[in-house]
Structure formats: structure tokens, C-alpha cells
Coordinates of C-alpha atoms in Angstrom, one line a residue:
Chain A
M10 CA 0.0 0.2 -0.1
I11 CA 1.3 3.2 -0.9
E12 CA 1.2 6.5 0.9
K13 CA 1.1 10.1 -0.3
Y14 CA 0.3 13.4 1.1
I15 CA -1.5 15.9 -1.0
E16 CA -2.5 19.6 -0.2
V17 CA -5.6 21.1 -1.7
P18 CA -6.9 22.7 -4.0
F19 CA -4.8 20.8 -6.8
D20 CA -3.6 20.2 -10.2
D21 CA -3.8 18.0 -13.1
E22 CA -0.3 17.2 -12.4
V23 CA -1.0 16.3 -8.8
V24 CA -4.5 14.4 -10.0
K25 CA -2.0 12.4 -12.4
N26 CA -0.3 11.2 -10.0
L27 CA -2.2 9.4 -7.8
K28 CA -3.0 6.1 -8.7
A29 CA -6.3 3.8 -7.7
G30 CA -5.4 1.7 -4.6
D31 CA -3.1 4.7 -3.4
Y32 CA -3.7 5.7 0.5
V33 CA -3.7 9.4 0.5
Y34 CA -3.8 12.2 3.6
I35 CA -5.3 15.1 2.0
T36 CA -4.6 18.6 3.8
G37 CA -6.2 22.1 2.3
T38 CA -9.6 22.9 1.6
V39 CA -12.8 21.0 0.6
Y40 CA -16.0 21.6 0.4
T41 CA -18.9 19.8 1.4
A42 CA -22.0 18.7 -1.1
R43 CA -24.4 16.3 -0.7
D44 CA -28.1 15.8 -2.7
A45 CA -29.8 18.8 -2.2
A46 CA -26.8 21.0 -2.6
H47 CA -25.8 19.2 -5.9
K48 CA -29.3 19.9 -7.3
R49 CA -29.5 23.6 -6.8
M50 CA -26.3 23.8 -8.4
Y51 CA -27.4 21.7 -11.3
E52 CA -30.6 23.9 -11.5
A53 CA -28.3 27.4 -11.0
L54 CA -26.4 26.0 -14.2
Q55 CA -28.8 24.8 -16.3
K56 CA -30.3 28.6 -15.8
G57 CA -27.0 30.2 -16.2
E58 CA -25.9 31.2 -13.2
N59 CA -22.8 31.2 -11.1
L60 CA -22.4 28.6 -8.8
P61 CA -21.7 30.0 -4.7
I62 CA -18.5 28.4 -4.9
D63 CA -15.6 28.1 -7.6
V64 CA -15.1 24.2 -8.3
K65 CA -11.6 24.7 -10.5
N66 CA -9.3 22.6 -8.5
N67 CA -10.9 22.2 -5.9
C68 CA -12.6 18.5 -4.4
I69 CA -16.2 18.2 -2.7
Y70 CA -16.6 16.1 0.0
Y71 CA -19.9 14.4 -0.2
L72 CA -21.1 15.0 3.3
G73 CA -23.6 16.7 5.6
P74 CA -22.2 16.4 9.2
S75 CA -23.9 15.8 12.9
P76 CA -24.4 18.6 14.5
A77 CA -21.3 20.1 16.6
R78 CA -21.5 20.3 20.5
E79 CA -20.1 23.3 21.9
G80 CA -16.2 23.2 22.0
Q81 CA -16.6 21.1 19.0
V82 CA -15.4 22.3 15.0
I83 CA -18.3 19.8 13.7
G84 CA -20.0 16.8 14.7
S85 CA -19.4 13.1 13.0
A86 CA -18.4 13.8 9.6
G87 CA -18.2 10.9 7.5
P88 CA -18.8 10.5 3.6
T89 CA -22.2 9.5 1.8
T90 CA -22.9 7.8 -0.9
S91 CA -21.7 9.0 -4.4
G92 CA -23.7 7.6 -6.5
R93 CA -26.7 9.5 -6.0
M94 CA -24.5 13.0 -7.1
D95 CA -23.6 11.1 -10.5
K96 CA -26.3 13.2 -12.3
Y97 CA -25.0 16.6 -11.3
T98 CA -21.2 15.4 -11.4
P99 CA -19.9 15.9 -15.1
S100 CA -21.0 19.1 -14.9
L101 CA -19.3 20.0 -12.4
L102 CA -16.0 18.2 -13.3
D103 CA -16.5 19.7 -17.0
L104 CA -15.8 23.3 -14.6
G105 CA -13.0 22.0 -13.4
L106 CA -13.9 20.3 -10.3
K107 CA -10.7 17.8 -9.9
G108 CA -11.5 15.5 -6.9
M109 CA -15.0 13.9 -5.0
I110 CA -15.0 12.3 -1.6
G111 CA -17.5 9.5 -0.8
K112 CA -18.3 6.0 -1.0
G113 CA -19.2 3.5 -3.3
K114 CA -19.8 3.0 -7.0
R115 CA -19.8 5.8 -9.7
T116 CA -21.3 5.4 -13.1
P117 CA -19.8 4.7 -16.5
A118 CA -20.4 8.4 -17.5
V119 CA -19.2 10.0 -14.2
I120 CA -15.9 8.3 -14.7
D121 CA -15.4 9.1 -18.5
S122 CA -15.8 12.1 -17.8
M123 CA -13.2 12.2 -15.0
K124 CA -10.5 10.8 -17.4
K125 CA -12.0 13.7 -20.2
N126 CA -11.2 16.1 -17.4
C127 CA -8.6 14.5 -15.3
A128 CA -10.1 14.3 -11.9
V129 CA -10.1 11.7 -9.2
Y130 CA -12.2 10.0 -6.8
F131 CA -11.3 9.0 -3.2
A132 CA -13.2 6.8 -0.5
A133 CA -13.2 7.9 2.9
V134 CA -14.3 4.8 5.6
G135 CA -17.8 5.0 5.7
G136 CA -18.9 4.8 9.1
A137 CA -15.9 5.7 11.0
G138 CA -17.6 9.9 10.9
A139 CA -16.4 10.0 14.6
L140 CA -12.8 9.4 13.6
L141 CA -12.8 11.2 10.3
S142 CA -13.9 14.7 12.5
K143 CA -10.7 14.9 13.9
C144 CA -9.2 15.4 10.8
I145 CA -11.3 18.5 10.2
K146 CA -10.0 21.6 12.0
E147 CA -12.2 24.7 10.5
S148 CA -15.8 24.8 9.4
E149 CA -18.1 27.7 7.7
V150 CA -21.1 27.6 5.9
I151 CA -21.1 29.2 3.1
A152 CA -23.7 28.6 1.3
Y153 CA -27.1 27.0 0.9
D154 CA -27.6 27.3 4.8
D155 CA -31.5 26.4 4.7
L156 CA -30.5 23.2 3.9
G157 CA -29.3 22.5 7.3
T158 CA -26.7 19.5 7.1
E159 CA -27.1 19.6 3.4
A160 CA -25.5 23.2 3.3
I161 CA -22.3 23.8 1.5
R162 CA -19.2 24.1 3.7
K163 CA -15.9 25.2 3.4
L164 CA -14.1 22.7 5.7
K165 CA -9.8 22.8 6.9
V166 CA -8.8 19.3 7.0
E167 CA -5.9 18.0 8.1
K168 CA -4.3 15.0 6.7
L169 CA -7.7 13.4 6.2
P170 CA -7.3 9.6 5.5
V171 CA -9.0 8.7 2.2
I172 CA -8.2 6.1 -0.5
V173 CA -7.8 6.8 -4.0
V174 CA -10.7 4.3 -5.8
I175 CA -10.7 6.0 -9.3
D176 CA -8.0 7.4 -10.9
C177 CA -8.1 9.8 -14.2
E178 CA -7.4 6.9 -15.9
G179 CA -10.4 5.3 -15.4
N180 CA -8.5 2.3 -13.0
N181 CA -11.2 1.5 -10.5
M182 CA -10.6 -0.5 -6.9
Y183 CA -13.8 -1.6 -6.9
C184 CA -13.9 -3.3 -9.9
I185 CA -10.4 -5.4 -8.6
E186 CA -11.1 -9.4 -8.0
Chain B
M16 CA -54.0 -2.9 34.4
R17 CA -51.1 -1.3 34.5
T18 CA -50.7 2.3 33.6
I19 CA -47.5 4.3 32.0
K20 CA -46.9 8.1 31.6
T21 CA -46.3 9.1 28.3
E22 CA -43.5 11.5 30.5
D23 CA -41.4 8.5 31.1
I24 CA -41.8 7.0 27.3
I25 CA -40.6 10.8 26.2
L26 CA -38.0 10.1 28.4
N27 CA -36.8 6.4 27.9
V28 CA -37.1 7.4 23.5
K29 CA -35.2 10.4 24.0
E30 CA -32.0 8.4 25.8
M31 CA -32.2 5.5 23.8
C32 CA -31.8 7.9 20.8
M33 CA -29.0 9.4 21.9
E34 CA -27.3 5.8 23.3
A35 CA -28.3 4.0 20.2
N36 CA -25.9 6.6 18.3
Y37 CA -22.8 6.6 20.5
E38 CA -22.3 3.0 21.5
L39 CA -23.0 -0.2 19.6
S40 CA -24.2 -3.4 21.7
S41 CA -21.1 -5.3 22.3
D42 CA -21.9 -8.6 19.7
I43 CA -21.1 -5.7 17.5
K44 CA -18.1 -4.5 18.8
E45 CA -16.7 -8.0 19.5
K46 CA -17.3 -8.5 15.8
I47 CA -15.4 -6.3 14.2
I48 CA -12.4 -6.2 16.7
S49 CA -12.2 -10.2 16.3
A50 CA -12.5 -9.7 12.6
K51 CA -9.3 -7.8 12.4
D52 CA -7.4 -11.0 13.0
K53 CA -8.9 -12.9 10.6
E54 CA -9.0 -10.4 7.7
T55 CA -6.5 -11.3 5.1
S56 CA -6.0 -7.8 3.1
E57 CA -4.1 -5.4 4.2
I58 CA -6.2 -2.2 3.5
G59 CA -9.0 -4.5 4.8
K60 CA -7.2 -4.8 8.3
K61 CA -6.8 -1.2 8.6
I62 CA -10.0 -0.2 8.0
L63 CA -11.2 -2.6 10.6
S64 CA -8.9 -0.7 13.1
Q65 CA -10.3 2.5 12.3
L66 CA -13.6 1.4 12.7
D67 CA -12.5 0.4 16.5
E68 CA -11.0 3.3 17.0
N69 CA -13.9 5.7 16.1
M70 CA -16.3 3.6 18.0
K71 CA -14.0 4.2 20.8
I72 CA -13.9 8.3 20.2
A73 CA -18.0 8.1 19.3
K74 CA -18.1 6.7 23.1
E75 CA -15.9 8.5 25.2
E76 CA -16.8 12.2 23.7
K77 CA -20.6 11.5 22.7
I78 CA -20.1 12.2 19.3
P79 CA -22.1 9.8 16.7
I80 CA -20.5 6.8 15.7
C81 CA -21.6 7.9 12.1
Q82 CA -23.2 11.5 10.7
D83 CA -26.2 9.4 9.3
T84 CA -27.6 9.0 12.6
G85 CA -30.8 7.2 10.9
M86 CA -34.3 7.6 10.9
A87 CA -35.6 6.3 14.0
V88 CA -37.4 3.2 13.5
V89 CA -39.4 1.6 16.7
F90 CA -40.7 -1.4 18.1
V91 CA -43.4 -1.5 20.8
T92 CA -44.6 -4.2 22.2
M93 CA -47.7 -3.3 24.2
G94 CA -49.3 -6.1 27.1
Q95 CA -52.9 -5.3 26.2
D96 CA -53.4 -5.1 30.2
V97 CA -51.5 -1.6 29.7
H98 CA -52.7 1.8 30.2
I99 CA -51.0 4.9 28.7
E100 CA -51.6 7.9 30.5
G101 CA -51.2 11.7 29.2
M102 CA -50.9 12.6 25.2
G103 CA -50.9 10.5 22.5
L104 CA -49.1 7.4 22.6
T105 CA -47.6 8.0 18.9
D106 CA -46.7 11.6 19.9
A107 CA -45.2 10.8 23.0
I108 CA -42.9 8.3 20.7
N109 CA -42.2 11.1 18.3
E110 CA -41.7 13.9 21.3
G111 CA -38.7 11.4 22.4
I112 CA -37.4 11.4 18.8
R113 CA -37.8 14.9 18.7
Q114 CA -35.6 15.9 22.3
G115 CA -33.4 12.7 21.9
Y116 CA -32.0 14.3 18.5
T117 CA -31.8 17.7 19.2
E118 CA -30.1 17.6 22.7
G119 CA -28.1 14.2 21.4
F120 CA -26.7 16.6 18.7
L121 CA -27.6 13.5 16.0
R122 CA -28.2 14.9 12.7
K123 CA -32.1 15.5 11.2
S124 CA -32.2 13.4 8.3
V125 CA -36.0 13.6 7.9
V126 CA -37.8 15.3 5.1
N127 CA -41.5 16.1 5.3
C128 CA -42.8 14.3 2.2
P129 CA -40.8 12.1 -0.9
I130 CA -41.2 14.7 -3.4
E131 CA -41.5 17.9 -1.7
R132 CA -37.9 17.5 0.5
I133 CA -38.2 19.7 3.2
N134 CA -35.9 19.0 6.2
T135 CA -38.5 18.4 9.2
K136 CA -35.4 19.8 11.2
D137 CA -36.0 17.3 14.5
N138 CA -35.8 13.8 12.9
T139 CA -39.7 12.9 13.3
P140 CA -42.1 11.3 12.2
G141 CA -40.3 7.7 13.1
I142 CA -41.2 4.6 12.2
I143 CA -43.3 3.2 14.8
H144 CA -44.6 -0.4 14.4
Y145 CA -46.9 -1.5 17.2
D146 CA -47.0 -5.6 18.5
I147 CA -50.3 -6.2 21.2
V148 CA -49.2 -8.9 23.5
P149 CA -51.5 -10.6 26.4
G150 CA -50.4 -9.3 29.8
D151 CA -48.7 -5.9 31.2
S152 CA -45.5 -6.0 29.4
F153 CA -44.4 -2.5 27.7
I154 CA -40.9 -2.4 25.6
I155 CA -39.8 -0.4 23.4
T156 CA -36.9 -1.2 20.6
L157 CA -35.3 1.6 18.9
A158 CA -33.0 1.6 16.1
P159 CA -31.8 4.3 14.2
K160 CA -31.8 3.3 10.4
G161 CA -28.8 5.1 8.2
F162 CA -29.7 5.3 4.5
G163 CA -26.7 4.4 2.5
S164 CA -27.5 0.8 3.5
E165 CA -31.1 1.2 3.4
N166 CA -30.5 2.6 -0.4
M167 CA -29.2 -1.2 -0.8
S168 CA -32.5 -3.2 0.6
K169 CA -34.3 -5.5 -1.7
I170 CA -37.6 -7.6 -1.4
V171 CA -38.4 -10.3 -4.2
M172 CA -41.7 -12.2 -4.6
L173 CA -40.4 -16.0 -5.4
K174 CA -42.5 -19.1 -6.6
P175 CA -42.8 -21.7 -4.5
A176 CA -40.7 -23.4 -7.0
D177 CA -37.9 -21.2 -6.2
G178 CA -37.1 -23.0 -3.0
I179 CA -34.4 -22.4 -1.0
E180 CA -31.4 -21.9 -3.8
G181 CA -33.6 -19.1 -4.9
I182 CA -33.9 -17.7 -1.8
K183 CA -30.1 -17.9 -1.2
K184 CA -29.8 -16.4 -4.5
V185 CA -32.0 -13.3 -3.7
V186 CA -29.4 -12.7 -0.5
I187 CA -26.2 -13.1 -2.0
D188 CA -27.1 -10.8 -5.3
A189 CA -28.2 -8.0 -2.8
V190 CA -24.9 -8.1 -1.2
R191 CA -23.1 -8.7 -3.8
E192 CA -24.9 -5.5 -6.0
A193 CA -24.7 -3.4 -2.8
G194 CA -21.1 -3.9 -3.0
P195 CA -18.9 -0.7 -1.4
N196 CA -22.3 1.1 -1.3
A197 CA -24.1 -0.4 1.8
C198 CA -20.3 0.4 4.3
P199 CA -19.3 -3.5 4.5
P200 CA -18.6 -5.0 7.0
V201 CA -22.6 -5.6 6.6
V202 CA -25.2 -7.3 9.1
V203 CA -28.0 -8.5 6.6
G204 CA -31.4 -9.0 7.8
V205 CA -33.6 -11.3 6.0
G206 CA -37.1 -12.1 6.4
I207 CA -38.9 -15.4 4.5
G208 CA -42.8 -15.5 3.9
G209 CA -45.8 -13.5 4.8
T210 CA -47.1 -11.3 2.9
F211 CA -45.2 -8.0 0.7
E212 CA -45.1 -6.0 3.8
K213 CA -45.1 -8.5 6.3
C214 CA -41.9 -10.0 4.7
A215 CA -40.0 -6.0 4.5
L216 CA -40.9 -6.0 8.4
L217 CA -39.2 -9.2 9.2
S218 CA -36.3 -8.2 7.4
K219 CA -35.9 -5.1 9.7
K220 CA -36.9 -6.8 13.0
A221 CA -33.7 -9.4 11.8
L222 CA -31.7 -6.5 12.2
T223 CA -32.6 -6.2 15.9
R224 CA -31.2 -9.5 16.8
N225 CA -28.7 -10.2 18.8
T226 CA -26.0 -11.1 16.4
D227 CA -24.5 -14.3 18.5
T228 CA -27.7 -15.4 18.4
H229 CA -29.3 -18.0 15.7
N230 CA -32.9 -18.8 14.5
E231 CA -34.8 -21.2 16.8
I232 CA -35.4 -23.1 13.6
P233 CA -32.5 -25.4 13.0
Y234 CA -32.8 -25.5 9.2
I235 CA -32.8 -21.9 9.2
K236 CA -30.1 -21.5 11.8
D237 CA -28.3 -23.6 9.1
L238 CA -29.2 -21.0 6.8
E239 CA -27.6 -18.4 8.5
I240 CA -24.7 -20.0 8.7
E241 CA -24.4 -21.1 5.1
L242 CA -25.1 -17.5 3.8
L243 CA -22.7 -15.8 6.0
E244 CA -19.7 -18.1 4.9
K245 CA -20.8 -17.4 0.9
I246 CA -21.1 -13.5 1.7
N247 CA -17.6 -13.7 2.7
K248 CA -16.2 -15.8 -0.2
L249 CA -17.4 -12.5 -2.1
N250 CA -14.0 -10.8 -1.8
I251 CA -16.0 -7.3 -0.9
G252 CA -14.2 -7.2 2.1
P253 CA -14.3 -3.9 4.5
G254 CA -15.3 -0.7 2.9
G255 CA -15.4 -2.6 -0.5
L256 CA -11.9 -2.7 -1.3
G257 CA -11.4 -6.8 -0.8
G258 CA -10.9 -8.7 1.8
Y259 CA -12.7 -11.3 3.7
T260 CA -14.7 -9.6 5.9
T261 CA -18.1 -8.7 4.1
A262 CA -20.8 -9.6 6.5
L263 CA -20.5 -9.9 10.2
A264 CA -23.6 -11.6 10.5
V265 CA -26.9 -12.7 8.2
N266 CA -30.3 -12.9 10.8
I267 CA -32.9 -14.4 9.0
E268 CA -36.5 -14.2 10.8
T269 CA -39.3 -16.7 9.1
Y270 CA -43.5 -16.4 9.0
P271 CA -46.0 -18.2 7.8
T272 CA -47.2 -17.5 3.8
H273 CA -49.8 -18.0 1.5
I274 CA -49.7 -21.6 -0.9
A275 CA -48.5 -19.4 -3.6
G276 CA -46.4 -17.3 -2.6
M277 CA -42.5 -17.3 -1.0
P278 CA -41.2 -13.3 -0.3
V279 CA -37.7 -12.9 0.5
A280 CA -36.9 -9.5 1.8
V281 CA -33.5 -8.2 2.3
N282 CA -32.8 -5.2 4.6
M283 CA -29.0 -3.8 4.5
C284 CA -27.6 -2.3 7.5
C285 CA -24.2 -1.1 7.5
H286 CA -21.9 -2.4 10.7
V287 CA -23.4 0.5 12.0
N288 CA -26.5 -1.8 12.7
R289 CA -28.0 0.5 16.0
H290 CA -30.7 -0.9 18.5
I291 CA -31.7 -0.7 21.9
S292 CA -34.3 -1.9 24.1
R293 CA -35.9 -0.9 27.3
S294 CA -38.6 -2.3 29.5
L295 CA -40.8 -0.1 31.2

């Protein structure tokens, strides 16, 4: 198992160096978005409106955290199932989104778009939200506040442990028997 | 006639929502720890260690084990000699859920309507099932259910001619199709028999049974053991990244059914198989 450390935002050069099966520690800024935020962003794009975040060279974490207690940055903060975002994902990849953190399978359309746009898909460990919350050092709601847990948050993460499941060449860890 | 006050029900449901989300039952904890030693894949071992560490942090710091703190599924077994005093029983249970999810810093994951999808902001309503029994007992089981695994569940109306082999195929195919999406290692709840809706309910109830126990019917117990072995040869593994530990247990419940049918329901649950019971 090869361990790598990366900083986000990131560019094609960094993405090309990540291979399916690599164990990666992510440090930097990531944005949370799940079902409702994706739907809203997708509809904004269809209307020709701007997105509330610039996705170019950025990484989205499919996450809806539990509420923070006093003194905590965030509550439990593990990945949700990525496949529900598949309908909306190619549009974001076309705008330069470089990375996604979630869990579970992606559709061929998403994988094709990842290859075309040089992007990477990471899995974080599902059901380990308490552990993963320790890697999140700052959290701020920056858009769609009315969506509650589904709002878009800007997170500062430090050595968030993930695995490259699908790399920018389309190699897929879930398909290796 | 025994009287139970709804204020006691509210308090108990509230506490159970919190407890269930911070700490798993000991059978699941022990299965994850022992799976670490048995696991053959390097990444699988690492993931199981993370799940173990996650459970410790969750318990000590009262952070939910998983951010998906679920939709609250409640099973009430109520003696017919019990009198409920105060508000409506269903309202009381929902009030307990409301207080538990709010005061326990649990995620509010319920939307008002499947089409309109506006968050109810207090995780109500719960999904409440009542069983009326003789006597004056009153038992509440609370099982917050996450939807990553719920979405990978299925029900199939088999024909009697499909036999036990047909049942095995439904269960194994469900686990294979769920793959990484259901957050393996999983617990597999299986319902066989009844009607369409009874079968689904059996599969949900099966998940609330201690995973160290087996069904009392000998050939159903054998089926549980055989299916677990077969599932753990699928090489889905922890996190769906390969390995032995795909499922921690297969729990099956059965019920009489119609001469023409053999419904099979598979309710998938991730390792965060939360359930807690109290007798009032």
C-alpha cells in the first residue's frame, strides 16, 4: 500500500500522480455538498447562473455532518454514498472540479468525465464519522444555509485519510476481483 | 391494568436515541475486533482498525458513530393490560425522538415529503410499529436506520418452486449488488414469508436481534451460517475494497405465508447496526 500526502486545491499534475489503491492524506480546503446542494448547483448552471463556490481545482466531500457540540469544530463527519450525485457530477467536472470524496460506486458517465477532465475519486471509510471529524480543523457554512446538514461548508482538513478508488485513467479499485 | 405515563416514554425514547447513536451493542463491537485478526487484506485490516478506533472515540466523546444518525425506527411491544396516561402514544414517541435528536446533537435527516423534500429539522416522524400482546409488559426497541445501506435493500416475490436455493440467490445477489455502497462489513437482515409488507418488516426486525444468536428453527440457523460463509467469499471486504470481512452476520426471520408465494426481503445494514431495547 503506497501512502501519499497531498494538498488541495490541486492541479492535473498532482491528480495524474494518484493511482487507484493509493492511501492518501489530504490537507487543505475542501467543500461539502450532498444531494440537495448538488441539485441546486445543477439547476443554477442550467439557468446560466454562477455557482456559490468556484469548483475549479477544488475537491468536494460528499458529507452532511451531525451538529457540533460546544467546543467542537464539527460533529460526526463521514462520507455519504456518492452514486446519488452522479447525475450532477459531469457538469461540475467540466467546470474543473478535480476531486471527490465519498464512498461507493460511480456510473460509467462519471468515470468517462473524470478521464476527460483529469479528476480523481477518493473513498473515505464509511461509518467512521467520529474518527474522521478529528481531521477537520475549521468548518464554515458558505452557501445554502437553509438546507441544514446539506448546506455547503468550507472545511479546513488536516491529513484526512482516503483511498484512491478511481484514478484519472479510469482504473477502479471496486472492479478488482 | 398497569398505567404508564407518556412523560416516562418520552424520557426513555430520548435517552435511547442518544445511547444508540454513541455506542454499538457489544456483539457488534466484538465481531469487528475479532474480524481484524481474521482479515486477509491489508487495506481491510486498516479499515477495521479505523472502525474500532471510531467506536472508541464515539463512546468517549459522545460523537455519533456515523454522521447518518438515521431515521428512528421504533418497535413497541405492548401488553393489552397496559393503560397509557398523558398524550397520544405515537405523539409521545415522536416527542422523545425530537428531544433525543435535538439535545443529543444528532443529525436531522428526515424530510416532510418524498417529493417536496423539506427537512423537518427534528428528525420526526419516526417509523413506529406496534405489537399487542397479552399481559402488562411494555417494551420499546429503538433502531435508528441509516440510508446508505437502506437504499441497497430489496424485496423479491419468489415462487414456491424457487425453493431454498432461490432464497440464497436473492440474499447473495443483494449483498453483491450493494458492494461498497452499503459500507461493508454489513449485517444482513432477511425476512422470508408472510405477505409483501410483513416480509419487509421481518427483515427489519431481524436486524434488531443479537448477532451472537441464531434463529431457533434448525434449518434456518443452518441457512444463516451458510449464507454468512458464502457472503464472506465474495471478496467485497471492508469498505468494498476487497477482503474477507464482507458481513458480520446474517439474521433471518420467517413467518407463515400463502400457498402461492415465497416473499424474500433483504434489509441491508452497515456495521453501525444500532438497536437498543428497554422495558418500562
